Tab-separated table of C-alpha atoms in Angstrom:
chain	number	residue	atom	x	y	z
T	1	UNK	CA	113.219	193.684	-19.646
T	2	UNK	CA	115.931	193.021	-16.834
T	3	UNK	CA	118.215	196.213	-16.970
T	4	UNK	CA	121.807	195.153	-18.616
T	5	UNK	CA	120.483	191.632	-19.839
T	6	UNK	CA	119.946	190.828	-23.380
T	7	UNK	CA	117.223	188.385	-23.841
T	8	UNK	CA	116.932	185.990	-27.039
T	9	UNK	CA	113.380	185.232	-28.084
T	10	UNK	CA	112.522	182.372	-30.676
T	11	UNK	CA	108.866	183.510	-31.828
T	12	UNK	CA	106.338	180.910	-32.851
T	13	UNK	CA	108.071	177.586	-32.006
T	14	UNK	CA	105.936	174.548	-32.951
T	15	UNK	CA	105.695	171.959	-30.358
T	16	UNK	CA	104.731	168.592	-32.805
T	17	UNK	CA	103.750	166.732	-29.297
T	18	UNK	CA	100.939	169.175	-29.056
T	19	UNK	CA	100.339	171.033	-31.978
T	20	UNK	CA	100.493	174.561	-30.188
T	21	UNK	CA	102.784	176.981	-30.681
T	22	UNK	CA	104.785	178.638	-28.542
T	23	UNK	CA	108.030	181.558	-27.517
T	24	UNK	CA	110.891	180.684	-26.288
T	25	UNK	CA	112.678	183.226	-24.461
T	26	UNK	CA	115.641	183.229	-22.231
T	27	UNK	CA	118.619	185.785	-20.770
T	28	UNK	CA	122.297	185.319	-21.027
T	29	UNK	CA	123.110	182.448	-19.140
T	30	UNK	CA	119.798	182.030	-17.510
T	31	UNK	CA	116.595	179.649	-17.957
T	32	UNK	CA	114.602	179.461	-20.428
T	33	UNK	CA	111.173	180.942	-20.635
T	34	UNK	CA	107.999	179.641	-22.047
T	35	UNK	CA	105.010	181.843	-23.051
T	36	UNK	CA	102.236	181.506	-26.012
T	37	UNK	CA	104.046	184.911	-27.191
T	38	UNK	CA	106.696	187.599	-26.036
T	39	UNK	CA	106.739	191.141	-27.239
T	40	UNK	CA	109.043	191.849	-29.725
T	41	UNK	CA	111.677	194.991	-30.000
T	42	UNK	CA	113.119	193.620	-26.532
T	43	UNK	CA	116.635	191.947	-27.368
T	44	UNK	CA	117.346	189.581	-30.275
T	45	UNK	CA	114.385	188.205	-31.879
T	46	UNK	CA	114.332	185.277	-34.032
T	47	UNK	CA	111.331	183.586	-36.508
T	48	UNK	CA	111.406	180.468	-34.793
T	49	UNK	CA	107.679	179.559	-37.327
T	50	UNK	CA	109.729	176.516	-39.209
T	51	UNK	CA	111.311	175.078	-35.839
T	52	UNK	CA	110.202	172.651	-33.650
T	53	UNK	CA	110.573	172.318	-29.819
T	54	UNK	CA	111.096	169.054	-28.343
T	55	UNK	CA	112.143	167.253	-24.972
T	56	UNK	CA	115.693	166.939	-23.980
T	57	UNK	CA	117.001	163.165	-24.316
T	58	UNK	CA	117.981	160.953	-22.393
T	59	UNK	CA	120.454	158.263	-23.843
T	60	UNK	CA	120.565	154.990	-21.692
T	61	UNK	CA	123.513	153.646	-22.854
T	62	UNK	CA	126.823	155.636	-23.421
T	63	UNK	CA	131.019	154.726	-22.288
T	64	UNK	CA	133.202	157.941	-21.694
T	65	UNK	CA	136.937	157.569	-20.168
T	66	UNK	CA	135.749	159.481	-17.241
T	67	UNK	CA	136.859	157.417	-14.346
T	68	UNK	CA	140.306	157.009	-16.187
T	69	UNK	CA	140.368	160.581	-17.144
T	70	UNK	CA	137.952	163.095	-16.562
T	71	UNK	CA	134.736	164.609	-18.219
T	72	UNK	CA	135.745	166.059	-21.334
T	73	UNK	CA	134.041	169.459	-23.056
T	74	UNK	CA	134.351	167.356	-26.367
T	75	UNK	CA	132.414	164.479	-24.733
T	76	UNK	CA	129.874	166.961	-23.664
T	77	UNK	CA	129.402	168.830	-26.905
T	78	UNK	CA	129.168	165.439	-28.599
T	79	UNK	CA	125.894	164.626	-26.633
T	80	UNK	CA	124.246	168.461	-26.608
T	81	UNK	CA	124.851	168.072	-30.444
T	82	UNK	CA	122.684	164.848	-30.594
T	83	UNK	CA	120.044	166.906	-28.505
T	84	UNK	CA	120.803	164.310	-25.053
T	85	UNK	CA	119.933	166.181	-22.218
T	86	UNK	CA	120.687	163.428	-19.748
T	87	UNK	CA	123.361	159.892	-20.218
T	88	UNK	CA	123.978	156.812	-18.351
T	89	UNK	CA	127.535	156.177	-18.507
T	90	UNK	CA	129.545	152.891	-17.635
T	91	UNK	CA	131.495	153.079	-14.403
T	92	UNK	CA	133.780	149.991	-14.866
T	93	UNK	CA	133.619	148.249	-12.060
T	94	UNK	CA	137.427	147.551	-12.139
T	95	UNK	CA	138.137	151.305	-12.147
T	96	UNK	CA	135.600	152.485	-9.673
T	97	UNK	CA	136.888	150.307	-6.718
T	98	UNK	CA	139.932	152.210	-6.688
T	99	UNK	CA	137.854	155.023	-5.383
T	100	UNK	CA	134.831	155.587	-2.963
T	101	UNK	CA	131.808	155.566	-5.166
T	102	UNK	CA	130.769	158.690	-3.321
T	103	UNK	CA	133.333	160.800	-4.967
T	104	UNK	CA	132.869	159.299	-8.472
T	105	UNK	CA	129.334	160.051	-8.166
T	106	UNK	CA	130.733	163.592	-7.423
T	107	UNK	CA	133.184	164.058	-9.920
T	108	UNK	CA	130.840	163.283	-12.524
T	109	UNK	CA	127.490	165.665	-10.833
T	110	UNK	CA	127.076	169.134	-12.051
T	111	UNK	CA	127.765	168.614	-15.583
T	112	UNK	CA	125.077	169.622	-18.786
T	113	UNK	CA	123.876	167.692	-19.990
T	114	UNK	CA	123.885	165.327	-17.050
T	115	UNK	CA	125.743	162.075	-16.418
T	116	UNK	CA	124.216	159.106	-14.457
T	117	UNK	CA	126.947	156.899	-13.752
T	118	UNK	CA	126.046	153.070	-13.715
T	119	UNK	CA	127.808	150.379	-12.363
T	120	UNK	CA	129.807	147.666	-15.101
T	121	UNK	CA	131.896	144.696	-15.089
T	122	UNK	CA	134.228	144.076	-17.672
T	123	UNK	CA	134.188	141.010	-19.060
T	124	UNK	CA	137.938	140.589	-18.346
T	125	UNK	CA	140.020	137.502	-15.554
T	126	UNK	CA	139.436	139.855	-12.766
T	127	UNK	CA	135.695	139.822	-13.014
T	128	UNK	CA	136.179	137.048	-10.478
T	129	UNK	CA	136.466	139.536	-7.346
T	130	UNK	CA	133.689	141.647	-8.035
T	131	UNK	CA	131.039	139.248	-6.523
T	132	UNK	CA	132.916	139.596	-3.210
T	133	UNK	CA	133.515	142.873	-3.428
T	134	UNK	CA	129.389	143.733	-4.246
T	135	UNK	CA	128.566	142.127	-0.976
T	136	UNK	CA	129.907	144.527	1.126
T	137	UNK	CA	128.883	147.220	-0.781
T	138	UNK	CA	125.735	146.559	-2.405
T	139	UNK	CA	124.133	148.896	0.073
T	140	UNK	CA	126.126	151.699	-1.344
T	141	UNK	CA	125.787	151.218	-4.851
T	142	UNK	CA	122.006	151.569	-4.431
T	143	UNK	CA	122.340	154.838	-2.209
T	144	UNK	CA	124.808	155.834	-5.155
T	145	UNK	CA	124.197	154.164	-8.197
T	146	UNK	CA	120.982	153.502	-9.709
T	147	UNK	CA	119.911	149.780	-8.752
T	148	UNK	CA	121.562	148.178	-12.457
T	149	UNK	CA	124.676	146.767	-12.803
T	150	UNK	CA	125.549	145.854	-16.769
T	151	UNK	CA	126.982	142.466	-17.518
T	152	UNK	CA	128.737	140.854	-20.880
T	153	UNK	CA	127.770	137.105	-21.120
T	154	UNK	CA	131.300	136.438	-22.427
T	155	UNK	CA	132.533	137.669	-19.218
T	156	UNK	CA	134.372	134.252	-17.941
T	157	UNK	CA	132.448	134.865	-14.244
T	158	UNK	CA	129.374	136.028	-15.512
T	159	UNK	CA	126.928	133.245	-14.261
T	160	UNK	CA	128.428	134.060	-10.679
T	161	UNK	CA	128.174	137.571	-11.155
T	162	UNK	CA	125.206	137.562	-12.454
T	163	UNK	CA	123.750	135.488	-9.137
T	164	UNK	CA	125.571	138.186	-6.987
T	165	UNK	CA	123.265	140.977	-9.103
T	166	UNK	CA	120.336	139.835	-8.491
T	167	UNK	CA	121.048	138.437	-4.782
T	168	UNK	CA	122.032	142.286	-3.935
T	169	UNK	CA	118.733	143.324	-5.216
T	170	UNK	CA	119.812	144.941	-8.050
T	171	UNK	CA	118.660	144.650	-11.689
T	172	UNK	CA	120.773	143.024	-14.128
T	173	UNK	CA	121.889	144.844	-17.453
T	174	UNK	CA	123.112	142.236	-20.153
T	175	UNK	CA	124.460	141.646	-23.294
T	176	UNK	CA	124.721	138.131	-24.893
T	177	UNK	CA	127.042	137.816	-27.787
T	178	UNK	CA	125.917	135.078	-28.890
T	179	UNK	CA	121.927	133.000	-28.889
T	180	UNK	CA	123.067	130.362	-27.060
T	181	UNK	CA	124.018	132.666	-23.920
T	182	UNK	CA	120.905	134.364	-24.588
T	183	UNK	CA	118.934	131.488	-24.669
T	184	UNK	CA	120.692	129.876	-21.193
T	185	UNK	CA	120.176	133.490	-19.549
T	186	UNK	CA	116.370	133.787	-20.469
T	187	UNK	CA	116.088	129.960	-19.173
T	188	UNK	CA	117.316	130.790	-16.113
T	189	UNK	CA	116.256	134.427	-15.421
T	190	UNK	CA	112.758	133.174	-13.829
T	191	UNK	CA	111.323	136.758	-13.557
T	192	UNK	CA	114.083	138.249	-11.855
T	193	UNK	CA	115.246	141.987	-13.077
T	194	UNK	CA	116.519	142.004	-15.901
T	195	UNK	CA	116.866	144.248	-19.033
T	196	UNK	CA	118.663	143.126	-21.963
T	197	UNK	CA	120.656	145.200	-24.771
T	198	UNK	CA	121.015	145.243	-28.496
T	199	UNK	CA	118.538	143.468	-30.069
T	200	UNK	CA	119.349	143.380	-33.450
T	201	UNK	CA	116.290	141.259	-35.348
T	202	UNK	CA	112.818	140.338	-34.528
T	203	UNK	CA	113.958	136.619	-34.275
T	204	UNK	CA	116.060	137.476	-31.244
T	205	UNK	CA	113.273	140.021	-30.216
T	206	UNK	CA	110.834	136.894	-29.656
T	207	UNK	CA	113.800	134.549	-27.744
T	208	UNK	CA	114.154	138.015	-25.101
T	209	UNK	CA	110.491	138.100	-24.661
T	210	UNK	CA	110.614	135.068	-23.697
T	211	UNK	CA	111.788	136.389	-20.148
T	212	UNK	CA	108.993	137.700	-18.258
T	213	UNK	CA	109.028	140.669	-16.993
T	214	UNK	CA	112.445	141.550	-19.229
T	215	UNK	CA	113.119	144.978	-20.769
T	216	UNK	CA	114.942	145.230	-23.854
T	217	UNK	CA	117.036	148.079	-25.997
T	218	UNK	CA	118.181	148.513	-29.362
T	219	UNK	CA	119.994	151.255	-31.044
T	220	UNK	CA	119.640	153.284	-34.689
T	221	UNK	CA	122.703	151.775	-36.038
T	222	UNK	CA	120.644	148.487	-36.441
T	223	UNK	CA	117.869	150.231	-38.024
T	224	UNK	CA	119.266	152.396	-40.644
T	225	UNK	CA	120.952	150.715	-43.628
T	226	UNK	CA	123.891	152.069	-43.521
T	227	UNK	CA	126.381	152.751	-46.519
T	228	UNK	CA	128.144	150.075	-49.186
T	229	UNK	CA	130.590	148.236	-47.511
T	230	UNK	CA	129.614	149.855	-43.854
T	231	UNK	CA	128.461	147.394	-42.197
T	232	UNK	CA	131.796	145.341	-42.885
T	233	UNK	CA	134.494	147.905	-41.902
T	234	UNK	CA	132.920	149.231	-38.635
T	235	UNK	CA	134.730	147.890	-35.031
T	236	UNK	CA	131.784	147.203	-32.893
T	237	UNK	CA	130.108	144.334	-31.254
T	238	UNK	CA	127.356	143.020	-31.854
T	239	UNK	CA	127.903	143.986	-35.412
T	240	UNK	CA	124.959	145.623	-37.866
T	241	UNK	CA	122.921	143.183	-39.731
T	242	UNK	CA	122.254	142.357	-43.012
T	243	UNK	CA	119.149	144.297	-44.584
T	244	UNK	CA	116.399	141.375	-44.086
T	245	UNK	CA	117.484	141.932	-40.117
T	246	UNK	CA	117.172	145.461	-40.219
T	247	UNK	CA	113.738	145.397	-41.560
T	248	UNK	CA	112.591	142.941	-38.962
T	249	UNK	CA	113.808	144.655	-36.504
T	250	UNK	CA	112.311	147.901	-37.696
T	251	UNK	CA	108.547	146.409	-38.062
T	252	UNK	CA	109.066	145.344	-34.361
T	253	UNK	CA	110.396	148.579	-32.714
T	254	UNK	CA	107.139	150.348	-31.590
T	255	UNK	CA	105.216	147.494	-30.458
T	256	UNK	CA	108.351	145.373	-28.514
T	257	UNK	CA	111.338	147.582	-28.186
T	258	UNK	CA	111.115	149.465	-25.066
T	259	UNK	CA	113.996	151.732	-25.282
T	260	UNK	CA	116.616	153.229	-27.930
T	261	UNK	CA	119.955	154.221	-27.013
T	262	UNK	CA	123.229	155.092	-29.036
T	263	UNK	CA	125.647	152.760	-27.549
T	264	UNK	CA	128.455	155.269	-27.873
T	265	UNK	CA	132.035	154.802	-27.295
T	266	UNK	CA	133.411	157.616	-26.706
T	267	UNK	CA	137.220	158.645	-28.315
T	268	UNK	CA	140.055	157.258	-26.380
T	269	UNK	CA	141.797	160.410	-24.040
T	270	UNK	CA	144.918	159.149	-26.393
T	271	UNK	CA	143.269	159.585	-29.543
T	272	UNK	CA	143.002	156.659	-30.722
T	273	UNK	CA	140.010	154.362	-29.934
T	274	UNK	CA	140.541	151.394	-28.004
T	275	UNK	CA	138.365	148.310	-28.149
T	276	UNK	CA	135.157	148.275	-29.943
T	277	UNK	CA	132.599	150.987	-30.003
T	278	UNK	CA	130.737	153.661	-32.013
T	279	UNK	CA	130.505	157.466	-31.703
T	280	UNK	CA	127.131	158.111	-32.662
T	281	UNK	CA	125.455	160.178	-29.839
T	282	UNK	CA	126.662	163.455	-31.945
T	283	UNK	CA	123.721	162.056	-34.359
T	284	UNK	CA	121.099	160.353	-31.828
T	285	UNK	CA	118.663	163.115	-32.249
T	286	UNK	CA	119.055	163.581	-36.603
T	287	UNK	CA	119.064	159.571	-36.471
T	288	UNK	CA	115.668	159.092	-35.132
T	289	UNK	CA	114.172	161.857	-36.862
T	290	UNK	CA	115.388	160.108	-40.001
T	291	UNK	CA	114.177	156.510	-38.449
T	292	UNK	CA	110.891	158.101	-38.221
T	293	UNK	CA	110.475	159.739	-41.927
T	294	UNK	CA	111.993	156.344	-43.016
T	295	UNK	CA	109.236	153.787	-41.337
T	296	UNK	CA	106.362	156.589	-40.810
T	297	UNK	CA	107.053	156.094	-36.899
T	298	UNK	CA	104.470	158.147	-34.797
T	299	UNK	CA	107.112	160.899	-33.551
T	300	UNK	CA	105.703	160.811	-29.955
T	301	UNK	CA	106.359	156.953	-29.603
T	302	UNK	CA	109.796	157.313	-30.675
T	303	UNK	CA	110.594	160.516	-28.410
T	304	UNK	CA	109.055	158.255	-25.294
T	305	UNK	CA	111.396	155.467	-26.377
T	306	UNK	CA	114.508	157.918	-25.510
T	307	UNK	CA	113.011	159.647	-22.399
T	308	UNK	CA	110.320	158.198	-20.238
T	309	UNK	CA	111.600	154.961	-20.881
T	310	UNK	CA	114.745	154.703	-19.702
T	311	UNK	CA	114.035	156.842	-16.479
T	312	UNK	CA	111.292	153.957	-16.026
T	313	UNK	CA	113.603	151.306	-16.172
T	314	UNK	CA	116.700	152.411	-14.647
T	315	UNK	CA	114.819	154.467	-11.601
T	316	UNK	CA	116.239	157.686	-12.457
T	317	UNK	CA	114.471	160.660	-13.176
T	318	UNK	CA	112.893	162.235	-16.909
T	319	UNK	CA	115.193	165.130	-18.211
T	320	UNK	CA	114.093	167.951	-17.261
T	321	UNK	CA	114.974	170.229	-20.197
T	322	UNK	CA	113.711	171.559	-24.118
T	323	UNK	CA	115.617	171.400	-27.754
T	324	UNK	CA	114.913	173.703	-30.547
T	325	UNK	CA	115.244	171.913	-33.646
T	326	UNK	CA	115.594	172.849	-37.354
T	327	UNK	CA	113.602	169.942	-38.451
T	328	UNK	CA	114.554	170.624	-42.195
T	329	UNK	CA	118.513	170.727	-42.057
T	330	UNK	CA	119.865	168.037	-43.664
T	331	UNK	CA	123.270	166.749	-43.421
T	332	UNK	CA	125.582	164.371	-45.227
T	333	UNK	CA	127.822	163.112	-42.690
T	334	UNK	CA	131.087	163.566	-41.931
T	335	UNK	CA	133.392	161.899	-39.212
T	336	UNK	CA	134.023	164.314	-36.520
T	337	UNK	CA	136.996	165.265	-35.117
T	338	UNK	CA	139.249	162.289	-33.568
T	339	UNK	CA	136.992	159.892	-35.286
T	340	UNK	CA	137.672	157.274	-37.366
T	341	UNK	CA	135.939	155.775	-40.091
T	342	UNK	CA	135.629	152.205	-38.452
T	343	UNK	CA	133.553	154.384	-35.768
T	344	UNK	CA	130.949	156.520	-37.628
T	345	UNK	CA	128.588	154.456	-39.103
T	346	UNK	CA	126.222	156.966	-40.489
T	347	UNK	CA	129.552	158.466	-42.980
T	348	UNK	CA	128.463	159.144	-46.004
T	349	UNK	CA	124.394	159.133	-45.009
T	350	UNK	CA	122.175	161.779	-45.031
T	351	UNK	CA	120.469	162.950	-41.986
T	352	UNK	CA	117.382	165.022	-41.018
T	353	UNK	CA	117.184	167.958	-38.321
T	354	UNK	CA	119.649	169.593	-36.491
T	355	UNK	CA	119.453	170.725	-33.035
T	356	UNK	CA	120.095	174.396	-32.220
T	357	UNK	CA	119.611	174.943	-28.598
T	358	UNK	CA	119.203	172.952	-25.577
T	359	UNK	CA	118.134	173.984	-22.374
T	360	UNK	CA	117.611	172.340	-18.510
T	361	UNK	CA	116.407	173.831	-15.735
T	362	UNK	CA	119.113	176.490	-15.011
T	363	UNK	CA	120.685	177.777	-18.371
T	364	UNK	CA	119.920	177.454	-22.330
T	365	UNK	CA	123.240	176.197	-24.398
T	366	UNK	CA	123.719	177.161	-27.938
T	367	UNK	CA	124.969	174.026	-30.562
């Protein structure tokens, strides 16, 4: 053992991927260690024989106030809770232009777990500059940025926007709100890049497919039947749907949904949330693990469905790092701080697993 350093080993960690067994071991603020076993009697040693270690996720889809604001600890802890690893993050369009996207991409590096900030439009009046403003830059968005740029179909510019998109070369990111804009975009898409969010049945599952070479997302809150009167009172768009949806949707997830993300939205820097939006990231990892008891879901597909996947389809890269998980904790949920009810759709529910530590490639973070 290192003179002065107290190491924590986790004895006899199952990893479920596998079906080996393993020790984890790591210092004080260093990286963690992987061996089949560790000697005991050399710093803290723990009975890790009813946890599980898994990979470090990777949620596609997440809003923070960071351009507006700053990355917040709070934001951060909400993530490492829900066992994400890595996070794509909006960068609103609107607010990045007042600044080089050089030194947003810098503001938001160096943070755990790690933020990949994508370029958005909001689907406000103003929209109408930002075709003008992507030709001159689309060559540093994609030395920046990964290739994407997210689009709302209600956006009053989005047709020319989304022409500008795909004539810079980059892939387009889009939610309709409502069939008939998704039925006019998969028309028209003709096998250009495009992935499309929040698919919330199997019915509009079939009318995505129907654009070749389209990915598509959906997120736990549309697979979970949530609690009475829950679906009603929550501020979010698209809203959850009814239970005949949610079992459609469910039956379809393996074989046609190619990624899972939370959606989250997180807290206003006021304290009061602004706009629609969930905060569920806090919950992604206990979510799925509940998904999966619930519909007998292969754990392995799921866990590739929130890593592999979205570093496929956005160009980015896997993350890198491990959770240990207590995969019999159960919890009855609570809003967290700054949260309001309208915003925790899982209140009330109760979840499996809870994530204990989460490591990348330089340090291991307690939860």
């Amino acid at each position: 053992m290192t003179q002065n350093r107290l190491f924590t080993t986790v004895h006899d960690v199952l990893d479920p991927l596998t079906g080996l067994r393993h020790s984890l071991r790591w210092p004080a603020g260093g990286a963690l260690l992987r061996a089949d076993a560790w000697p005991k009697g050399q710093g803290r040693d723990i009975d890790g024989s009813h946890l599980l270690v898994l990979p470090a996720l990777y949620d596609a889809d997440a809003h923070l106030p960071m351009v507006l604001f700053g990355v917040r600890q709070s934001d951060l802890y909400r993530a490492m809770a829900g066992g994400i690893g890595q996070m794509n993050v909006a960068l609103p369009w609107q607010q990045a232009r007042l600044f080089t996207l050089r030194e947003l991409v810098n503001d938001s590096a160096g943070f755990f777990p790690a933020i990949v900030p994508v370029l958005s439009v909001s689907p406000n009046e103003d929209s109408r500059d930002f075709s003008q403003w992507l030709k001159q830059h689309a060559d540093e968005v994609k030395e920046c940025l990964p290739s994407v740029c997210k689009l709302y179909s209600y956006d009053p510019h989005f047709e020319r926007n989304l022409e500008a998109v795909w004539q810079a070369g980059l892939k387009a990111v889009v939610w309709n709100s409502t069939d008939e804009a998704l039925e006019r975009l998969v028309a028209n898409a003709s096998g250009r890049p495009l992935h499309l969010r929040h698919a919330v049945s199997a019915g509009m599952i079939a009318v995505m497919r129907r654009a070749r070479q389209a990915t598509l997302q959906s997120s736990p809150h549309f697979l979970l039947p949530l609690g009475e009167g829950k679906r009603e009172s929550l501020t979010v768009l698209p809203p959850p749907r009814a239970p005949e949806d949610i079992q459609s949707l469910a039956d379809s997830v393996l074989d046609q949904v190619d990624l899972l993300s939370s959606d989250h939205g997180a807290p206003h820097q006021s304290g009061v949330s602004v706009g629609p939006g969930l905060q569920t990231q806090q919950h992604f990892l206990p979510v799925l693990l509940t998904l999966c008891e619930r519909y007998s879901w292969p754990l392995e597909s799921i866990l590739a469905k929130v890593t592999r996947a979205p570093a496929k389809i956005f160009g980015t890269r896997v993350p890198q790092g491990v959770l240990l998980v207590d995969p019999d904790y159960r919890e009855t949920v609570a809003p967290w701080p700054n949260q309001a009810s309208d915003r925790a759709p899982y209140e009330g529910l109760e979840l499996t697993g809870r994530v204990l530590a989460i490591s990348n490639d330089r340090q291991v973070l307690l939860v």
